[in-house]
Amino acid sequence: MAGIDEQLAAILTSRIDGCRALLSCERLSGGASQETYRIVIRTDAGERKLAMRRAPAATAPRHGGYPGLATEAMLIRAARAAGVPEPEVLAVLMPEDGFGDGFIMEWLEGETLGTRIVRDPSLAAIRPKLAEQCGEILARIHAIDLNASGLAARLTRFSPEQCVRQTWQHYQELGTPQPMIDFSARWLLEHLPAAFEPTLVHNDFRNGNIMVSANGVVAVLDWEIAHIGDPMRDLGWICTNSWRFGHSDLPVGGFGSYADLFRGYQRVSGRQIDPAHLKFWEIFGSFWWACSSLSMAQHYRTGPDRTVERPAIGRRSSECQVDCVNHLIPGPVELVVAGPFVSSIDMPRLDELVISVRDYLRGDVMSTTKGRTRFLARVASNSLDIVLRDLLVGGEHRRRQLERLRALLGDHGDLEALRRLLVRRLRDNQIALDHPGLADYLREAVVNQVAIDQPSYSGLKTALSNASKA
């Protein structure tokens, strides 16, 4: 072994009891911001699997009070001590290790992919019990003594208003005019929770960040954005539509009901839940993920992470925006219908070039690769599908946006200029949220954009269902 493997082997043999050698180290496909690895070591008792969380070698600037991986390891240890299902943290990487920030923990077996958790037949018996279990687990997390655990000195405190304003500010710094995001920010600031009791907040507790087996939740993962704040943030986040994986009728992670979640939480915590309070955080969840998705695309533009995954995640912003539409301004909408691809004197046409590359990725590349390479090939092929749909309907979609914006704003600028004008008026409170025509424009623009970006997304189906009822 050489390079990274040799360096890691030295850390493992010196820091992990009984470790004699590193046998393998594989980066897993998940994790949009931190790297996760499966490690196999040789011990006196035989082979043993471990997991490692590690910051990328070159990390883009983080916002939102990111506590760092050493504190993340501390959070996992505190949660484990409080009865939350967690792996044992075996070693925290030190500066003298020369391997960056991270920690090594025991390997637990279970399913982490949200799509499989909501569909896998082997989990059918436990699925109806998961929402109540999640409520119980969140109640234990929120009861952790911040002072006794030492976390009070390490975590940032955020009020609901700070959460909204910081997220909104970070989005504004990206320089992309997304009027539905600004509309949602205005609505959230006008509907802030009246009161809350600050607790530890996991801040990313959702389907996809829990490990599940046939016996229930095995572990709570990814504590990297924990803070001190309103505990209802966690309950609203697991109910956000992005994490229902197509099962919108089951609001808790796509596997359970609000009533199940509330029952588990209230039994352990003794606290009653105000549904309106939770609904604020559910809407905030879609707003927050809409902004955070865009930041992934910014990471691709500016570095250091220029993988094919980053811009693909950026296009998920429209999914979250359509969820905000469904919460705040449901109503009639007309979907742009794709016509035949415009003929070209060139052979092949643009769509044929794109299709040929997409099919190569889905066929040849995915059938002959595995792990992260296979995952990224799928991501790349999905991005090409977005390009194809935009070639078919994007021009008409943008033409209609321009027409509506000119009528709404009384200005005859181009599309980019008018979108920037609208977001400026929203940010400066120069236009009311109930201004005639505003909701209609936003609904049409967002619904048609998500139809390009991800036509199978459940939020689009909800929007079209709302339109049929209007």
Coordinates of C-alpha atoms in Angstrom, one line a residue:
M1 CA 0.0 0.0 0.0
A2 CA 1.1 3.6 -0.6
G3 CA -0.2 7.1 0.0
I4 CA -3.5 7.4 1.7
D5 CA -3.8 3.7 2.5
E6 CA -0.4 3.6 4.1
Q7 CA -1.2 6.7 6.2
L8 CA -4.6 5.4 7.3
A9 CA -3.0 2.0 8.2
A10 CA -0.6 3.7 10.6
I11 CA -3.5 5.5 12.3
L12 CA -5.6 2.4 12.6
T13 CA -2.9 0.2 14.0
S14 CA -1.9 2.8 16.6
R15 CA -5.4 4.0 17.6
I16 CA -7.7 1.0 17.3
D17 CA -7.3 -1.8 19.9
G18 CA -6.3 -5.1 18.3
C19 CA -5.9 -3.7 14.8
R20 CA -3.0 -5.5 13.0
A21 CA -3.5 -4.3 9.4
L22 CA -5.7 -2.3 7.0
L23 CA -7.2 -4.7 4.4
S24 CA -9.3 -2.3 2.4
C25 CA -10.8 1.2 2.4
E26 CA -13.7 2.2 0.1
R27 CA -15.4 5.5 -0.2
L28 CA -19.2 5.1 -0.3
S29 CA -21.5 6.9 -2.8
G30 CA -23.6 8.8 -0.3
G31 CA -22.7 12.0 1.5
A32 CA -23.0 15.3 -0.3
S33 CA -20.7 17.3 2.0
Q34 CA -18.6 14.8 4.0
E35 CA -16.8 11.7 2.9
T36 CA -17.8 8.3 4.3
Y37 CA -15.7 5.2 4.0
R38 CA -16.0 1.5 4.7
I39 CA -12.8 0.1 6.2
V40 CA -11.9 -3.5 6.7
I41 CA -9.1 -4.3 9.2
R42 CA -7.4 -7.5 10.4
T43 CA -7.5 -8.1 14.1
D44 CA -6.4 -11.0 16.3
A45 CA -10.0 -12.2 16.2
G46 CA -10.3 -11.9 12.4
E47 CA -11.6 -9.3 10.0
R48 CA -13.6 -6.4 11.3
K49 CA -15.5 -3.6 9.5
L50 CA -15.3 0.0 10.6
A51 CA -16.7 3.3 9.2
M52 CA -14.9 6.6 8.8
R53 CA -16.3 10.1 8.5
R54 CA -13.8 12.5 7.0
A55 CA -13.9 16.1 5.7
P56 CA -12.9 16.4 2.0
A57 CA -9.2 17.2 1.4
A58 CA -10.3 20.6 0.1
T59 CA -13.5 21.9 1.7
A60 CA -15.7 24.7 0.5
P61 CA -16.6 27.3 3.1
R62 CA -19.5 26.2 5.3
H63 CA -22.2 28.4 6.8
G64 CA -24.8 27.8 9.5
G65 CA -22.5 27.2 12.5
Y66 CA -21.0 24.0 11.3
P67 CA -19.4 22.5 14.4
G68 CA -16.7 20.3 12.8
L69 CA -16.2 16.5 12.9
A70 CA -14.6 16.4 16.3
T71 CA -17.8 17.9 17.8
E72 CA -19.8 15.5 15.6
A73 CA -18.0 12.6 17.2
M74 CA -18.8 14.2 20.6
L75 CA -22.5 14.5 19.6
I76 CA -22.7 10.8 18.7
R77 CA -21.1 9.8 22.0
A78 CA -23.6 12.0 24.0
A79 CA -26.5 10.7 22.0
R80 CA -25.4 7.1 22.6
A81 CA -25.2 7.7 26.3
A82 CA -28.7 9.1 26.2
G83 CA -30.2 6.0 24.7
V84 CA -30.2 7.0 21.1
P85 CA -29.2 4.2 18.8
E86 CA -25.6 5.1 17.7
P87 CA -22.4 3.4 16.7
E88 CA -19.4 3.5 19.2
V89 CA -16.9 6.1 18.2
L90 CA -13.5 4.4 18.4
A91 CA -11.1 7.2 17.5
V92 CA -11.1 10.9 16.6
L93 CA -8.5 12.0 14.0
M94 CA -6.0 14.4 15.5
P95 CA -4.0 17.1 13.8
E96 CA -0.8 15.1 14.3
D97 CA -2.3 12.2 12.3
G98 CA -2.0 14.4 9.2
F99 CA -5.2 12.9 7.8
G100 CA -7.6 15.8 8.1
D101 CA -10.7 16.1 10.3
G102 CA -12.7 13.0 11.0
F103 CA -13.4 10.0 13.2
I104 CA -13.6 6.3 13.0
M105 CA -16.5 4.3 14.5
E106 CA -17.9 0.8 14.6
W107 CA -19.6 -0.5 11.5
L108 CA -23.4 -1.2 11.9
E109 CA -25.5 -3.2 9.5
G110 CA -28.7 -1.7 8.2
E111 CA -30.4 0.2 5.3
T112 CA -29.7 3.9 4.9
L113 CA -31.1 4.6 1.5
G114 CA -34.5 6.3 1.9
T115 CA -36.0 4.9 -1.3
R116 CA -35.3 1.3 0.0
I117 CA -36.5 2.1 3.5
V118 CA -39.9 3.0 2.2
R119 CA -40.1 0.2 -0.3
D120 CA -38.0 -2.8 0.7
P121 CA -40.3 -5.9 1.4
S122 CA -37.9 -7.0 4.1
L123 CA -38.7 -3.9 6.1
A124 CA -42.5 -4.2 5.6
A125 CA -43.2 -5.4 9.2
I126 CA -41.1 -2.6 10.9
R127 CA -42.2 0.3 8.6
P128 CA -45.5 1.1 10.4
K129 CA -43.5 1.4 13.7
L130 CA -40.7 3.7 12.4
A131 CA -42.5 7.0 12.8
E132 CA -43.3 6.4 16.5
Q133 CA -39.7 5.2 17.0
C134 CA -38.4 8.4 15.4
G135 CA -40.6 10.4 17.8
E136 CA -39.1 8.6 20.8
I137 CA -35.5 9.1 19.5
L138 CA -36.0 12.8 18.9
A139 CA -37.4 13.2 22.4
R140 CA -34.2 11.6 23.8
I141 CA -32.0 13.8 21.6
H142 CA -33.8 17.0 22.8
A143 CA -33.4 15.9 26.4
I144 CA -29.6 15.7 26.3
D145 CA -28.1 17.9 28.9
L146 CA -26.1 20.5 26.9
N147 CA -24.0 21.6 29.9
A148 CA -23.2 18.2 31.3
S149 CA -22.3 16.9 27.9
G150 CA -20.0 19.8 27.1
L151 CA -22.0 20.6 24.0
A152 CA -23.2 24.0 25.1
A153 CA -19.8 25.5 24.6
R154 CA -19.3 23.9 21.2
L155 CA -22.6 24.5 19.4
T156 CA -24.1 27.7 17.9
R157 CA -27.5 28.9 19.1
F158 CA -30.1 29.8 16.5
S159 CA -33.6 31.2 16.9
P160 CA -36.2 30.5 14.2
E161 CA -35.8 34.1 12.9
Q162 CA -32.0 33.6 12.7
C163 CA -32.5 30.3 10.8
V164 CA -34.7 32.0 8.2
R165 CA -32.5 35.1 7.8
Q166 CA -29.2 33.3 7.6
T167 CA -30.6 30.8 5.0
W168 CA -32.1 33.7 3.0
Q169 CA -28.9 35.7 3.2
H170 CA -26.8 32.7 2.0
Y171 CA -29.1 32.2 -0.9
Q172 CA -28.9 35.9 -1.9
E173 CA -25.1 35.7 -1.9
L174 CA -25.4 33.0 -4.7
G175 CA -26.7 35.7 -7.1
T176 CA -29.4 33.6 -8.7
P177 CA -32.9 35.1 -8.8
Q178 CA -35.4 32.4 -7.6
P179 CA -38.6 34.4 -6.7
M180 CA -40.3 31.5 -4.9
I181 CA -37.5 31.3 -2.4
D182 CA -37.8 35.0 -1.6
F183 CA -41.6 34.6 -1.4
S184 CA -41.2 31.7 1.1
A185 CA -38.7 33.7 3.2
R186 CA -41.1 36.6 3.5
W187 CA -43.9 34.2 4.5
L188 CA -41.7 32.5 7.1
L189 CA -40.7 35.8 8.7
E190 CA -44.3 36.8 8.9
H191 CA -45.2 33.5 10.7
L192 CA -42.4 32.9 13.2
P193 CA -43.2 30.6 16.2
A194 CA -44.2 32.7 19.2
A195 CA -42.2 30.7 21.7
F196 CA -39.9 27.7 22.1
E197 CA -37.7 26.0 24.6
P198 CA -34.1 25.7 23.3
T199 CA -32.7 22.1 23.1
L200 CA -30.1 20.2 21.2
V201 CA -31.3 20.1 17.5
H202 CA -29.9 17.4 15.2
N203 CA -30.9 19.6 12.3
D204 CA -30.7 16.8 9.6
F205 CA -32.9 14.0 11.2
R206 CA -34.7 12.5 8.2
N207 CA -35.3 9.4 6.2
G208 CA -31.8 8.9 4.6
N209 CA -30.0 9.9 7.7
I210 CA -31.2 7.0 9.8
M211 CA -30.1 3.4 9.5
V212 CA -32.9 0.9 9.7
S213 CA -33.0 -2.9 10.1
A214 CA -35.9 -5.4 10.4
N215 CA -35.8 -4.5 14.2
G216 CA -36.1 -0.7 13.7
V217 CA -33.8 2.2 13.8
V218 CA -30.2 1.1 14.2
A219 CA -28.4 4.5 14.2
V220 CA -28.9 8.2 13.7
L221 CA -26.4 9.5 11.2
D222 CA -24.8 12.8 10.0
W223 CA -24.7 15.2 13.0
E224 CA -22.7 17.7 11.0
I225 CA -25.1 20.7 11.3
A226 CA -26.4 20.2 14.8
H227 CA -27.1 23.3 16.8
I228 CA -29.1 24.6 19.8
G229 CA -32.5 25.9 19.0
D230 CA -36.2 25.0 18.5
P231 CA -36.7 21.2 18.8
M232 CA -39.6 21.4 16.4
R233 CA -37.1 21.9 13.6
D234 CA -36.2 18.2 13.8
L235 CA -39.9 17.1 13.7
G236 CA -40.7 19.4 10.8
W237 CA -37.6 18.2 8.8
I238 CA -38.5 14.5 8.9
C239 CA -41.9 15.5 7.6
T240 CA -40.6 17.6 4.7
N241 CA -41.7 16.1 1.4
S242 CA -38.2 15.8 0.0
W243 CA -37.6 12.9 2.4
R244 CA -40.9 11.0 1.8
F245 CA -39.4 9.4 -1.4
G246 CA -42.5 9.5 -3.4
H247 CA -44.9 8.5 -0.5
S248 CA -46.5 11.9 0.1
D249 CA -49.5 10.3 1.8
L250 CA -47.1 9.2 4.6
P251 CA -45.7 12.5 5.9
V252 CA -43.2 11.1 8.3
G253 CA -40.3 9.9 6.1
G254 CA -42.7 8.3 3.7
F255 CA -43.4 5.6 6.2
G256 CA -45.7 7.0 9.0
S257 CA -48.3 9.5 10.1
Y258 CA -48.1 12.7 12.1
A259 CA -50.1 11.0 14.8
D260 CA -47.5 8.2 15.2
L261 CA -44.6 10.7 15.3
F262 CA -46.4 12.8 17.9
R263 CA -47.3 9.8 20.0
G264 CA -43.7 8.6 20.3
Y265 CA -42.4 12.1 21.0
Q266 CA -45.0 13.0 23.6
R267 CA -44.7 9.7 25.5
V268 CA -40.9 10.1 26.0
S269 CA -40.8 13.9 26.4
G270 CA -44.1 14.7 28.1
R271 CA -44.5 17.7 25.7
Q272 CA -47.5 18.3 23.6
I273 CA -46.9 19.3 19.9
D274 CA -48.6 22.2 18.2
P275 CA -49.3 21.1 14.6
A276 CA -49.0 24.7 13.4
H277 CA -45.6 25.0 15.0
L278 CA -44.4 21.9 13.3
K279 CA -45.9 23.1 10.0
F280 CA -43.8 26.2 10.1
W281 CA -40.7 24.0 10.3
E282 CA -41.9 21.7 7.5
I283 CA -42.2 24.7 5.2
F284 CA -38.8 26.0 6.4
G285 CA -37.4 22.6 5.6
S286 CA -38.4 22.9 1.9
F287 CA -37.1 26.5 1.9
W288 CA -33.8 25.5 3.5
W289 CA -33.2 22.6 1.2
A290 CA -34.1 24.8 -1.9
C291 CA -31.3 27.1 -0.9
S292 CA -28.9 24.5 0.2
S293 CA -29.3 22.6 -3.1
L294 CA -28.3 25.7 -5.0
S295 CA -25.2 26.0 -2.9
M296 CA -24.1 22.6 -4.2
A297 CA -24.2 24.0 -7.7
Q298 CA -22.1 26.9 -6.5
H299 CA -19.5 24.5 -5.1
Y300 CA -19.2 23.1 -8.6
R301 CA -18.8 26.5 -10.1
T302 CA -16.2 27.8 -7.6
G303 CA -14.6 24.6 -6.4
P304 CA -13.1 22.7 -4.7
D305 CA -15.7 20.0 -5.4
R306 CA -16.3 19.7 -9.2
T307 CA -17.9 16.3 -9.3
V308 CA -20.9 15.6 -11.5
E309 CA -23.0 15.2 -8.4
R310 CA -22.9 18.9 -7.4
P311 CA -24.8 20.5 -10.3
A312 CA -27.3 17.6 -10.3
I313 CA -28.2 18.4 -6.6
G314 CA -28.5 22.1 -7.6
R315 CA -31.4 21.2 -9.9
R316 CA -33.2 19.7 -6.9
S317 CA -34.0 23.2 -5.8
S318 CA -37.1 23.3 -7.9
E319 CA -38.4 20.2 -6.1
C320 CA -38.3 22.1 -2.8
Q321 CA -39.8 25.2 -4.4
V322 CA -42.8 23.3 -5.7
D323 CA -43.3 21.9 -2.1
C324 CA -43.4 25.5 -0.9
V325 CA -45.9 26.3 -3.7
N326 CA -48.1 23.4 -2.5
H327 CA -48.0 24.6 1.1
L328 CA -48.4 28.4 0.5
I329 CA -50.1 29.1 -2.9
P330 CA -51.8 25.9 -4.3
G331 CA -54.0 26.5 -7.3
P332 CA -54.6 26.2 -11.0
V333 CA -51.5 25.7 -13.3
E334 CA -51.0 24.9 -16.9
L335 CA -48.2 22.6 -17.8
V336 CA -46.1 23.3 -20.9
V337 CA -46.6 20.3 -23.3
A338 CA -43.6 19.0 -25.2
G339 CA -43.9 19.0 -29.0
P340 CA -41.6 17.2 -31.5
F341 CA -38.0 18.1 -31.4
V342 CA -37.2 21.0 -33.8
S343 CA -35.6 19.5 -36.9
S344 CA -32.1 20.5 -37.7
I345 CA -30.0 20.4 -40.8
D346 CA -27.2 19.0 -38.6
M347 CA -26.9 15.2 -38.3
P348 CA -27.0 14.1 -35.6
R349 CA -29.4 16.5 -33.9
L350 CA -28.5 17.9 -30.4
D351 CA -31.0 15.5 -28.8
E352 CA -29.5 12.5 -30.5
L353 CA -26.1 13.4 -29.2
V354 CA -27.3 13.8 -25.7
I355 CA -29.3 10.5 -25.9
S356 CA -26.3 8.6 -27.2
V357 CA -24.2 9.7 -24.2
R358 CA -27.0 9.1 -21.7
D359 CA -27.6 5.6 -23.0
Y360 CA -23.8 4.9 -22.9
L361 CA -23.7 5.9 -19.3
R362 CA -26.7 3.9 -18.3
G363 CA -25.7 0.9 -20.3
D364 CA -22.0 0.3 -20.8
V365 CA -20.7 2.4 -17.8
M366 CA -23.2 1.3 -15.2
S367 CA -23.0 -2.4 -16.2
T368 CA -19.2 -2.5 -15.9
T369 CA -18.7 -0.4 -12.8
K370 CA -19.7 -0.4 -9.1
G371 CA -19.7 1.7 -6.0
R372 CA -19.2 5.5 -6.4
T373 CA -18.4 5.3 -10.1
R374 CA -21.6 3.5 -10.9
F375 CA -23.5 6.0 -8.7
L376 CA -22.0 9.0 -10.5
A377 CA -22.7 7.5 -13.9
R378 CA -26.4 7.3 -12.9
V379 CA -26.3 10.9 -11.7
A380 CA -24.7 12.0 -15.0
S381 CA -27.3 10.2 -17.1
N382 CA -30.1 11.9 -15.1
S383 CA -28.5 15.3 -15.7
L384 CA -28.6 14.6 -19.5
D385 CA -32.4 13.8 -19.1
I386 CA -32.8 17.3 -17.7
V387 CA -31.0 18.7 -20.8
L388 CA -33.3 16.7 -23.1
R389 CA -36.4 18.0 -21.4
D390 CA -35.2 21.6 -21.5
L391 CA -34.5 21.2 -25.2
L392 CA -38.1 20.2 -25.7
V393 CA -40.0 22.6 -23.5
G394 CA -37.6 25.0 -21.9
G395 CA -37.9 27.7 -24.6
E396 CA -41.7 27.9 -24.3
H397 CA -41.5 27.7 -20.5
R398 CA -39.2 30.8 -20.5
R399 CA -41.3 32.6 -23.0
R400 CA -44.4 32.2 -20.8
Q401 CA -42.5 33.4 -17.7
L402 CA -41.4 36.5 -19.6
E403 CA -45.0 37.3 -20.7
R404 CA -46.3 36.9 -17.1
L405 CA -43.5 38.9 -15.5
R406 CA -44.0 41.8 -17.9
A407 CA -47.7 41.9 -17.0
L408 CA -47.0 41.5 -13.3
L409 CA -44.3 44.1 -13.0
G410 CA -45.3 46.6 -15.8
D411 CA -41.8 46.4 -17.2
H412 CA -40.5 45.2 -20.6
G413 CA -37.0 44.0 -19.7
D414 CA -35.7 40.5 -20.5
L415 CA -36.4 37.5 -18.4
E416 CA -33.3 37.7 -16.2
A417 CA -33.7 41.4 -15.6
L418 CA -37.4 40.9 -14.6
R419 CA -36.7 38.0 -12.3
R420 CA -34.0 40.1 -10.6
L421 CA -36.5 43.0 -10.3
L422 CA -39.1 40.8 -8.7
V423 CA -36.8 39.3 -6.1
R424 CA -35.6 42.8 -5.3
R425 CA -39.1 44.0 -4.7
L426 CA -39.8 40.9 -2.5
R427 CA -36.7 41.5 -0.5
D428 CA -37.5 45.2 0.0
N429 CA -41.2 44.6 0.9
Q430 CA -42.2 46.6 -2.2
I431 CA -44.7 44.0 -3.3
A432 CA -47.2 42.3 -1.0
L433 CA -47.4 38.5 -0.9
D434 CA -51.0 38.7 -2.0
H435 CA -50.3 41.1 -4.9
P436 CA -52.6 40.2 -7.8
G437 CA -51.0 37.8 -10.2
L438 CA -47.9 37.1 -8.0
A439 CA -49.1 33.7 -6.9
D440 CA -50.2 32.7 -10.4
Y441 CA -46.8 33.6 -11.8
L442 CA -44.8 31.8 -9.1
R443 CA -47.0 28.7 -9.4
E444 CA -46.7 28.5 -13.2
A445 CA -42.9 29.1 -13.2
V446 CA -42.0 26.7 -10.4
V447 CA -44.3 23.8 -11.5
N448 CA -43.1 24.0 -15.1
Q449 CA -39.4 24.1 -13.9
V450 CA -39.8 21.0 -11.8
A451 CA -41.4 19.3 -14.7
I452 CA -38.1 19.8 -16.5
D453 CA -35.8 19.1 -13.6
Q454 CA -37.6 16.0 -12.1
P455 CA -41.0 15.1 -13.6
S456 CA -41.4 12.1 -11.4
Y457 CA -41.1 14.1 -8.2
S458 CA -44.2 13.7 -5.9
G459 CA -44.5 17.4 -5.3
L460 CA -45.3 17.9 -9.0
K461 CA -48.0 15.4 -8.9
T462 CA -49.5 17.2 -5.8
A463 CA -49.3 20.5 -7.6
L464 CA -51.2 19.1 -10.6
S465 CA -53.7 17.5 -8.3
N466 CA -54.3 20.8 -6.6
A467 CA -54.8 22.4 -10.0
S468 CA -57.5 19.9 -11.0
K469 CA -59.4 20.7 -7.8
A470 CA -59.2 24.5 -8.3

